[in-house]
Amino acid sequence: MGESKITVSDALITELIEKALLMRELSYSPYSGFSVGAALLTQEGRIYGGCNIENAAYSVTICAERVAMSKAVSEGEYRFRALAVAGGKEKTPDVYSFPCGSCRQFMREFCDTESFLVIVAKSTEDYKVYTLEQLLPNSFGPEALDMG
Ligand code: THU
């Protein structure tokens, strides 16, 4: 990835990953055993956390990323800069847990695809950074409905 796309400082990236790892501990995932934590940085500079919340009626489950984004929007913050996500079956994530397609589309509503960063982390030392454009190319968004 081109380094010029990185618009969030290393210190903020570390802070987001730490928060995502912390949020992961709050995951309610008795059915899959796959716990996910997310931390969202808004344009205003606030950080909102989220964890996945499962349900006995499986399809009602909500992903960590969408919990974090819903918390921000419901507090009146609609513009996002970056999101860190950490997940896996083990206590220490042994996989890079990527946002699902629904979460990518949810992000698309509130982000500039070229500058919004998705940080997929195993730890503060081991992570990958993508733009939303890389994870959701040629996407459908508000502009298509003259809302951009
Ligand atoms: N999950 C997330 O929290 N985020 C994603 O982007 C992918 C999946 C959760 C949902 C479910 O609780 C568990 O991971 C297994 O799918």
Short mmCIF file of N, CA and C and ligand atoms in Angstrom, two decimals:
data_model
loop_
_atom_site.label_atom_id
_atom_site.label_comp_id
_atom_site.label_asym_id
_atom_site.label_seq_id
_atom_site.Cartn_x
_atom_site.Cartn_y
_atom_site.Cartn_z
N MET A 1 0.83 -1.20 0.00
CA MET A 1 0.00 0.00 0.00
C MET A 1 0.87 1.25 0.00
N GLY A 2 0.42 2.29 -0.69
CA GLY A 2 1.17 3.53 -0.74
C GLY A 2 1.18 4.22 0.61
N GLU A 3 2.34 4.62 1.08
CA GLU A 3 2.42 5.23 2.40
C GLU A 3 1.70 6.57 2.45
N SER A 4 1.58 7.23 1.29
CA SER A 4 0.93 8.54 1.25
C SER A 4 -0.52 8.47 1.71
N LYS A 5 -1.09 7.26 1.69
CA LYS A 5 -2.50 7.13 2.07
C LYS A 5 -2.68 7.16 3.59
N ILE A 6 -1.61 6.97 4.33
CA ILE A 6 -1.71 6.91 5.79
C ILE A 6 -1.89 8.33 6.33
N THR A 7 -3.08 8.59 6.87
CA THR A 7 -3.39 9.94 7.33
C THR A 7 -3.58 9.99 8.84
N VAL A 8 -3.30 8.89 9.50
CA VAL A 8 -3.48 8.80 10.95
C VAL A 8 -2.11 8.49 11.56
N SER A 9 -1.75 9.19 12.61
CA SER A 9 -0.40 9.02 13.19
C SER A 9 -0.22 7.62 13.78
N ASP A 10 1.03 7.23 13.91
CA ASP A 10 1.34 5.93 14.52
C ASP A 10 0.78 5.84 15.94
N ALA A 11 0.86 6.98 16.66
CA ALA A 11 0.38 6.98 18.06
C ALA A 11 -1.13 6.72 18.10
N LEU A 12 -1.86 7.32 17.16
CA LEU A 12 -3.31 7.11 17.11
C LEU A 12 -3.64 5.68 16.69
N ILE A 13 -2.87 5.16 15.76
CA ILE A 13 -3.09 3.77 15.33
C ILE A 13 -2.89 2.83 16.52
N THR A 14 -1.85 3.07 17.30
CA THR A 14 -1.61 2.25 18.49
C THR A 14 -2.78 2.37 19.47
N GLU A 15 -3.25 3.60 19.66
CA GLU A 15 -4.37 3.83 20.59
C GLU A 15 -5.63 3.08 20.13
N LEU A 16 -5.88 3.13 18.82
CA LEU A 16 -7.06 2.44 18.27
C LEU A 16 -6.94 0.93 18.45
N ILE A 17 -5.76 0.40 18.21
CA ILE A 17 -5.58 -1.06 18.35
C ILE A 17 -5.75 -1.47 19.82
N GLU A 18 -5.18 -0.68 20.73
CA GLU A 18 -5.32 -1.00 22.16
C GLU A 18 -6.79 -1.02 22.56
N LYS A 19 -7.53 -0.04 22.06
CA LYS A 19 -8.96 0.04 22.38
C LYS A 19 -9.73 -1.14 21.77
N ALA A 20 -9.39 -1.51 20.54
CA ALA A 20 -10.05 -2.65 19.89
C ALA A 20 -9.79 -3.94 20.68
N LEU A 21 -8.56 -4.11 21.13
CA LEU A 21 -8.22 -5.32 21.91
C LEU A 21 -8.97 -5.34 23.24
N LEU A 22 -9.12 -4.16 23.84
CA LEU A 22 -9.87 -4.03 25.09
C LEU A 22 -11.35 -4.35 24.87
N MET A 23 -11.90 -3.81 23.80
CA MET A 23 -13.31 -4.03 23.49
C MET A 23 -13.59 -5.50 23.21
N ARG A 24 -12.61 -6.16 22.64
CA ARG A 24 -12.75 -7.58 22.32
C ARG A 24 -13.05 -8.40 23.57
N GLU A 25 -12.51 -7.96 24.69
CA GLU A 25 -12.74 -8.68 25.95
C GLU A 25 -14.21 -8.61 26.38
N LEU A 26 -14.95 -7.62 25.85
CA LEU A 26 -16.36 -7.47 26.20
C LEU A 26 -17.28 -8.21 25.22
N SER A 27 -16.68 -8.85 24.22
CA SER A 27 -17.47 -9.55 23.21
C SER A 27 -18.46 -10.52 23.84
N TYR A 28 -19.69 -10.50 23.33
CA TYR A 28 -20.69 -11.50 23.74
C TYR A 28 -20.83 -12.46 22.56
N SER A 29 -20.08 -13.55 22.61
CA SER A 29 -20.04 -14.46 21.45
C SER A 29 -20.07 -15.92 21.89
N PRO A 30 -21.13 -16.31 22.66
CA PRO A 30 -21.19 -17.69 23.17
C PRO A 30 -21.42 -18.72 22.07
N TYR A 31 -21.93 -18.32 20.92
CA TYR A 31 -22.28 -19.29 19.88
C TYR A 31 -21.11 -19.60 18.96
N SER A 32 -20.42 -18.58 18.52
CA SER A 32 -19.29 -18.82 17.60
C SER A 32 -17.97 -18.96 18.34
N GLY A 33 -17.88 -18.36 19.52
CA GLY A 33 -16.59 -18.33 20.21
C GLY A 33 -15.58 -17.43 19.52
N PHE A 34 -16.05 -16.66 18.56
CA PHE A 34 -15.17 -15.75 17.80
C PHE A 34 -15.42 -14.34 18.34
N SER A 35 -14.47 -13.82 19.07
CA SER A 35 -14.68 -12.51 19.70
C SER A 35 -13.99 -11.42 18.89
N VAL A 36 -14.70 -10.32 18.74
CA VAL A 36 -14.20 -9.21 17.92
C VAL A 36 -14.34 -7.90 18.69
N GLY A 37 -13.32 -7.07 18.60
CA GLY A 37 -13.38 -5.72 19.16
C GLY A 37 -13.05 -4.72 18.08
N ALA A 38 -13.65 -3.55 18.17
CA ALA A 38 -13.40 -2.50 17.18
C ALA A 38 -13.25 -1.16 17.88
N ALA A 39 -12.49 -0.28 17.28
CA ALA A 39 -12.36 1.09 17.79
C ALA A 39 -12.38 2.04 16.60
N LEU A 40 -13.27 3.01 16.69
CA LEU A 40 -13.53 3.93 15.58
C LEU A 40 -13.07 5.33 15.94
N LEU A 41 -12.30 5.94 15.04
CA LEU A 41 -11.86 7.33 15.23
C LEU A 41 -12.73 8.23 14.35
N THR A 42 -13.36 9.23 14.96
CA THR A 42 -14.21 10.14 14.19
C THR A 42 -13.41 11.38 13.77
N GLN A 43 -13.97 12.12 12.84
CA GLN A 43 -13.32 13.37 12.40
C GLN A 43 -13.13 14.32 13.57
N GLU A 44 -14.03 14.27 14.54
CA GLU A 44 -13.95 15.14 15.73
C GLU A 44 -12.83 14.70 16.66
N GLY A 45 -12.26 13.52 16.40
CA GLY A 45 -11.14 13.03 17.21
C GLY A 45 -11.55 12.16 18.38
N ARG A 46 -12.83 11.81 18.43
CA ARG A 46 -13.26 10.90 19.51
C ARG A 46 -13.12 9.46 19.05
N ILE A 47 -12.99 8.58 20.04
CA ILE A 47 -12.87 7.15 19.74
C ILE A 47 -14.05 6.41 20.36
N TYR A 48 -14.75 5.64 19.53
CA TYR A 48 -15.88 4.83 20.00
C TYR A 48 -15.51 3.36 19.86
N GLY A 49 -15.78 2.59 20.90
CA GLY A 49 -15.49 1.16 20.87
C GLY A 49 -16.73 0.35 20.60
N GLY A 50 -16.50 -0.89 20.14
CA GLY A 50 -17.61 -1.82 19.95
C GLY A 50 -17.12 -3.25 20.03
N CYS A 51 -18.04 -4.16 20.36
CA CYS A 51 -17.71 -5.59 20.33
C CYS A 51 -18.85 -6.31 19.63
N ASN A 52 -18.58 -7.53 19.17
CA ASN A 52 -19.68 -8.27 18.55
C ASN A 52 -20.64 -8.77 19.62
N ILE A 53 -21.91 -8.76 19.28
CA ILE A 53 -22.97 -9.16 20.21
C ILE A 53 -23.84 -10.20 19.51
N GLU A 54 -23.72 -11.45 19.96
CA GLU A 54 -24.46 -12.54 19.30
C GLU A 54 -25.83 -12.73 19.94
N ASN A 55 -26.63 -13.57 19.28
CA ASN A 55 -28.00 -13.77 19.75
C ASN A 55 -28.41 -15.21 19.46
N ALA A 56 -29.27 -15.75 20.32
CA ALA A 56 -29.75 -17.11 20.13
C ALA A 56 -30.45 -17.24 18.77
N ALA A 57 -31.07 -16.18 18.32
CA ALA A 57 -31.59 -16.12 16.95
C ALA A 57 -30.42 -15.57 16.12
N TYR A 58 -29.62 -16.46 15.58
CA TYR A 58 -28.29 -16.11 15.06
C TYR A 58 -28.24 -14.85 14.20
N SER A 59 -29.23 -14.68 13.33
CA SER A 59 -29.14 -13.58 12.35
C SER A 59 -29.27 -12.21 13.00
N VAL A 60 -29.67 -12.18 14.25
CA VAL A 60 -29.80 -10.91 14.96
C VAL A 60 -28.42 -10.39 15.42
N THR A 61 -27.43 -11.26 15.38
CA THR A 61 -26.05 -10.89 15.77
C THR A 61 -25.60 -9.62 15.08
N ILE A 62 -24.87 -8.79 15.84
CA ILE A 62 -24.30 -7.58 15.24
C ILE A 62 -22.79 -7.58 15.41
N CYS A 63 -22.11 -7.14 14.37
CA CYS A 63 -20.65 -7.13 14.36
C CYS A 63 -20.09 -5.99 15.20
N ALA A 64 -18.86 -6.18 15.67
CA ALA A 64 -18.18 -5.17 16.49
C ALA A 64 -18.08 -3.82 15.77
N GLU A 65 -17.74 -3.87 14.50
CA GLU A 65 -17.55 -2.63 13.73
C GLU A 65 -18.84 -1.82 13.68
N ARG A 66 -19.95 -2.51 13.42
CA ARG A 66 -21.22 -1.78 13.32
C ARG A 66 -21.71 -1.28 14.67
N VAL A 67 -21.34 -1.98 15.73
CA VAL A 67 -21.66 -1.47 17.07
C VAL A 67 -20.92 -0.15 17.30
N ALA A 68 -19.63 -0.13 16.99
CA ALA A 68 -18.83 1.09 17.19
C ALA A 68 -19.38 2.24 16.33
N MET A 69 -19.68 1.94 15.08
CA MET A 69 -20.18 3.01 14.19
C MET A 69 -21.57 3.49 14.62
N SER A 70 -22.39 2.58 15.07
CA SER A 70 -23.74 2.97 15.52
C SER A 70 -23.67 3.84 16.77
N LYS A 71 -22.71 3.52 17.63
CA LYS A 71 -22.54 4.36 18.83
C LYS A 71 -22.17 5.79 18.43
N ALA A 72 -21.27 5.92 17.46
CA ALA A 72 -20.85 7.26 17.03
C ALA A 72 -22.01 8.03 16.39
N VAL A 73 -22.68 7.37 15.46
CA VAL A 73 -23.77 8.06 14.74
C VAL A 73 -24.87 8.46 15.73
N SER A 74 -25.15 7.59 16.68
CA SER A 74 -26.21 7.89 17.63
C SER A 74 -25.81 8.96 18.63
N GLU A 75 -24.53 9.33 18.62
CA GLU A 75 -24.06 10.47 19.44
C GLU A 75 -23.86 11.71 18.56
N GLY A 76 -24.30 11.62 17.30
CA GLY A 76 -24.25 12.78 16.42
C GLY A 76 -22.99 12.92 15.61
N GLU A 77 -22.14 11.87 15.56
CA GLU A 77 -20.89 11.95 14.79
C GLU A 77 -20.99 11.07 13.54
N TYR A 78 -20.92 11.71 12.40
CA TYR A 78 -21.20 11.04 11.13
C TYR A 78 -20.00 10.88 10.22
N ARG A 79 -18.87 11.50 10.60
CA ARG A 79 -17.71 11.43 9.70
C ARG A 79 -16.58 10.69 10.40
N PHE A 80 -16.07 9.67 9.72
CA PHE A 80 -15.09 8.78 10.34
C PHE A 80 -13.74 8.86 9.65
N ARG A 81 -12.68 8.64 10.42
CA ARG A 81 -11.32 8.67 9.86
C ARG A 81 -10.66 7.30 9.79
N ALA A 82 -10.89 6.49 10.80
CA ALA A 82 -10.20 5.18 10.83
C ALA A 82 -10.92 4.25 11.79
N LEU A 83 -10.73 2.96 11.55
CA LEU A 83 -11.30 1.94 12.45
C LEU A 83 -10.30 0.80 12.59
N ALA A 84 -10.06 0.42 13.84
CA ALA A 84 -9.21 -0.74 14.09
C ALA A 84 -10.10 -1.91 14.50
N VAL A 85 -9.74 -3.09 14.05
CA VAL A 85 -10.50 -4.28 14.40
C VAL A 85 -9.55 -5.41 14.79
N ALA A 86 -9.93 -6.14 15.83
CA ALA A 86 -9.13 -7.29 16.28
C ALA A 86 -10.09 -8.41 16.64
N GLY A 87 -9.84 -9.60 16.11
CA GLY A 87 -10.75 -10.71 16.40
C GLY A 87 -10.11 -12.05 16.20
N GLY A 88 -10.76 -13.04 16.78
CA GLY A 88 -10.27 -14.41 16.61
C GLY A 88 -10.90 -15.32 17.64
N LYS A 89 -10.58 -16.59 17.53
CA LYS A 89 -11.13 -17.57 18.48
C LYS A 89 -10.29 -17.68 19.74
N GLU A 90 -9.01 -17.36 19.58
CA GLU A 90 -8.10 -17.50 20.72
C GLU A 90 -8.04 -16.20 21.50
N LYS A 91 -7.47 -16.29 22.70
CA LYS A 91 -7.35 -15.09 23.54
C LYS A 91 -6.49 -14.02 22.82
N THR A 92 -5.34 -14.44 22.34
CA THR A 92 -4.53 -13.55 21.51
C THR A 92 -4.91 -13.81 20.07
N PRO A 93 -5.32 -12.77 19.33
CA PRO A 93 -5.75 -13.04 17.96
C PRO A 93 -4.64 -13.71 17.14
N ASP A 94 -4.97 -14.85 16.54
CA ASP A 94 -3.99 -15.53 15.70
C ASP A 94 -4.33 -15.35 14.23
N VAL A 95 -5.37 -14.56 13.99
CA VAL A 95 -5.75 -14.27 12.60
C VAL A 95 -5.94 -12.77 12.45
N TYR A 96 -5.84 -12.29 11.21
CA TYR A 96 -6.28 -10.93 10.91
C TYR A 96 -7.78 -11.04 10.65
N SER A 97 -8.57 -10.38 11.46
CA SER A 97 -10.03 -10.49 11.34
C SER A 97 -10.55 -9.29 10.54
N PHE A 98 -10.88 -9.55 9.30
CA PHE A 98 -11.31 -8.47 8.40
C PHE A 98 -12.79 -8.14 8.57
N PRO A 99 -13.16 -6.89 8.37
CA PRO A 99 -14.58 -6.52 8.43
C PRO A 99 -15.37 -7.26 7.35
N CYS A 100 -16.55 -7.73 7.71
CA CYS A 100 -17.40 -8.43 6.74
C CYS A 100 -17.94 -7.42 5.71
N GLY A 101 -18.56 -7.94 4.68
CA GLY A 101 -19.08 -7.09 3.61
C GLY A 101 -20.11 -6.09 4.10
N SER A 102 -20.97 -6.52 5.01
CA SER A 102 -22.01 -5.59 5.51
C SER A 102 -21.36 -4.44 6.26
N CYS A 103 -20.33 -4.73 7.06
CA CYS A 103 -19.65 -3.66 7.80
C CYS A 103 -18.93 -2.70 6.85
N ARG A 104 -18.34 -3.23 5.79
CA ARG A 104 -17.67 -2.37 4.80
C ARG A 104 -18.69 -1.42 4.16
N GLN A 105 -19.85 -1.94 3.83
CA GLN A 105 -20.87 -1.08 3.22
C GLN A 105 -21.38 -0.05 4.24
N PHE A 106 -21.50 -0.46 5.47
CA PHE A 106 -21.95 0.47 6.53
C PHE A 106 -20.96 1.62 6.67
N MET A 107 -19.65 1.28 6.64
CA MET A 107 -18.59 2.32 6.70
C MET A 107 -18.72 3.27 5.53
N ARG A 108 -19.01 2.72 4.38
CA ARG A 108 -19.04 3.48 3.12
C ARG A 108 -19.95 4.71 3.23
N GLU A 109 -20.97 4.58 4.02
CA GLU A 109 -21.94 5.67 4.19
C GLU A 109 -21.31 6.90 4.84
N PHE A 110 -20.31 6.68 5.67
CA PHE A 110 -19.82 7.76 6.54
C PHE A 110 -18.34 8.09 6.33
N CYS A 111 -17.76 7.60 5.23
CA CYS A 111 -16.31 7.74 5.06
C CYS A 111 -15.95 8.21 3.67
N ASP A 112 -14.79 8.85 3.60
CA ASP A 112 -14.16 9.07 2.31
C ASP A 112 -13.36 7.81 2.02
N THR A 113 -13.70 7.12 0.96
CA THR A 113 -13.12 5.78 0.75
C THR A 113 -11.60 5.81 0.54
N GLU A 114 -11.09 6.92 -0.03
CA GLU A 114 -9.66 6.99 -0.31
C GLU A 114 -8.83 7.28 0.93
N SER A 115 -9.42 7.94 1.93
CA SER A 115 -8.61 8.30 3.10
C SER A 115 -8.98 7.52 4.37
N PHE A 116 -10.16 6.92 4.39
CA PHE A 116 -10.55 6.17 5.59
C PHE A 116 -9.67 4.92 5.72
N LEU A 117 -9.13 4.72 6.93
CA LEU A 117 -8.21 3.59 7.14
C LEU A 117 -8.87 2.48 7.96
N VAL A 118 -8.71 1.27 7.50
CA VAL A 118 -9.13 0.09 8.26
C VAL A 118 -7.86 -0.61 8.72
N ILE A 119 -7.71 -0.70 10.04
CA ILE A 119 -6.51 -1.30 10.63
C ILE A 119 -6.90 -2.68 11.17
N VAL A 120 -6.35 -3.70 10.59
CA VAL A 120 -6.70 -5.07 10.98
C VAL A 120 -5.53 -5.59 11.82
N ALA A 121 -5.80 -5.81 13.11
CA ALA A 121 -4.68 -6.02 14.04
C ALA A 121 -4.73 -7.36 14.77
N LYS A 122 -3.54 -7.92 14.93
CA LYS A 122 -3.37 -9.02 15.89
C LYS A 122 -2.87 -8.44 17.22
N SER A 123 -2.06 -7.40 17.12
CA SER A 123 -1.51 -6.73 18.29
C SER A 123 -1.06 -5.35 17.86
N THR A 124 -0.55 -4.56 18.81
CA THR A 124 -0.06 -3.22 18.45
C THR A 124 1.21 -3.31 17.59
N GLU A 125 1.83 -4.48 17.58
CA GLU A 125 3.04 -4.65 16.76
C GLU A 125 2.75 -5.33 15.43
N ASP A 126 1.63 -6.01 15.37
CA ASP A 126 1.34 -6.84 14.20
C ASP A 126 -0.02 -6.45 13.63
N TYR A 127 0.00 -5.63 12.60
CA TYR A 127 -1.27 -5.17 12.00
C TYR A 127 -1.07 -4.80 10.55
N LYS A 128 -2.20 -4.70 9.83
CA LYS A 128 -2.19 -4.28 8.43
C LYS A 128 -3.12 -3.09 8.28
N VAL A 129 -2.77 -2.19 7.38
CA VAL A 129 -3.59 -0.99 7.17
C VAL A 129 -4.06 -0.95 5.72
N TYR A 130 -5.35 -0.72 5.55
CA TYR A 130 -5.95 -0.62 4.22
C TYR A 130 -6.80 0.64 4.16
N THR A 131 -6.98 1.16 2.95
CA THR A 131 -8.03 2.18 2.79
C THR A 131 -9.33 1.43 2.54
N LEU A 132 -10.44 2.12 2.78
CA LEU A 132 -11.73 1.47 2.49
C LEU A 132 -11.83 1.19 0.99
N GLU A 133 -11.22 2.06 0.18
CA GLU A 133 -11.24 1.83 -1.27
C GLU A 133 -10.63 0.47 -1.63
N GLN A 134 -9.59 0.08 -0.91
CA GLN A 134 -8.96 -1.21 -1.18
C GLN A 134 -9.86 -2.38 -0.78
N LEU A 135 -10.63 -2.18 0.29
CA LEU A 135 -11.48 -3.28 0.79
C LEU A 135 -12.85 -3.32 0.12
N LEU A 136 -13.25 -2.19 -0.46
CA LEU A 136 -14.58 -2.11 -1.09
C LEU A 136 -14.49 -1.26 -2.36
N PRO A 137 -13.82 -1.79 -3.38
CA PRO A 137 -13.64 -0.99 -4.60
C PRO A 137 -14.95 -0.83 -5.38
N ASN A 138 -15.02 0.24 -6.16
CA ASN A 138 -16.19 0.50 -7.03
C ASN A 138 -17.50 0.40 -6.25
N SER A 139 -17.52 1.06 -5.10
CA SER A 139 -18.65 0.87 -4.19
C SER A 139 -19.86 1.75 -4.52
N PHE A 140 -20.95 1.39 -3.94
CA PHE A 140 -22.20 2.15 -4.05
C PHE A 140 -22.36 3.00 -2.81
N GLY A 141 -22.61 4.30 -3.00
CA GLY A 141 -22.72 5.17 -1.83
C GLY A 141 -23.73 6.27 -2.02
N PRO A 142 -23.77 7.20 -1.05
CA PRO A 142 -24.78 8.26 -1.03
C PRO A 142 -24.82 9.10 -2.31
N GLU A 143 -23.64 9.28 -2.96
CA GLU A 143 -23.61 10.12 -4.17
C GLU A 143 -24.54 9.57 -5.25
N ALA A 144 -24.67 8.25 -5.30
CA ALA A 144 -25.49 7.62 -6.33
C ALA A 144 -26.95 8.07 -6.21
N LEU A 145 -27.31 8.48 -5.01
CA LEU A 145 -28.68 8.92 -4.76
C LEU A 145 -28.73 10.44 -4.58
N ASP A 146 -27.65 11.09 -5.12
CA ASP A 146 -27.52 12.55 -5.04
C ASP A 146 -27.52 13.04 -3.59
N MET A 147 -26.92 12.25 -2.72
CA MET A 147 -26.88 12.61 -1.30
C MET A 147 -25.45 12.93 -0.85
N GLY A 148 -24.50 12.84 -1.78
CA GLY A 148 -23.09 12.98 -1.38
C GLY A 148 -22.69 14.41 -1.07
N1 THU B 1 -17.96 -10.56 13.30
C1 THU B 1 -17.67 -9.26 13.62
O1 THU B 1 -17.86 -8.80 14.75
N2 THU B 1 -17.18 -8.46 12.64
C2 THU B 1 -16.97 -8.86 11.35
O2 THU B 1 -16.70 -8.03 10.49
C3 THU B 1 -17.07 -10.28 11.00
C4 THU B 1 -17.77 -11.12 12.00
C5 THU B 1 -18.52 -11.41 14.36
C6 THU B 1 -19.96 -11.77 14.14
C7 THU B 1 -20.07 -13.07 14.90
O3 THU B 1 -20.39 -12.77 16.25
C8 THU B 1 -18.68 -13.67 14.85
O4 THU B 1 -17.83 -12.63 14.42
C9 THU B 1 -18.56 -14.85 13.91
O5 THU B 1 -19.07 -14.53 12.66
#
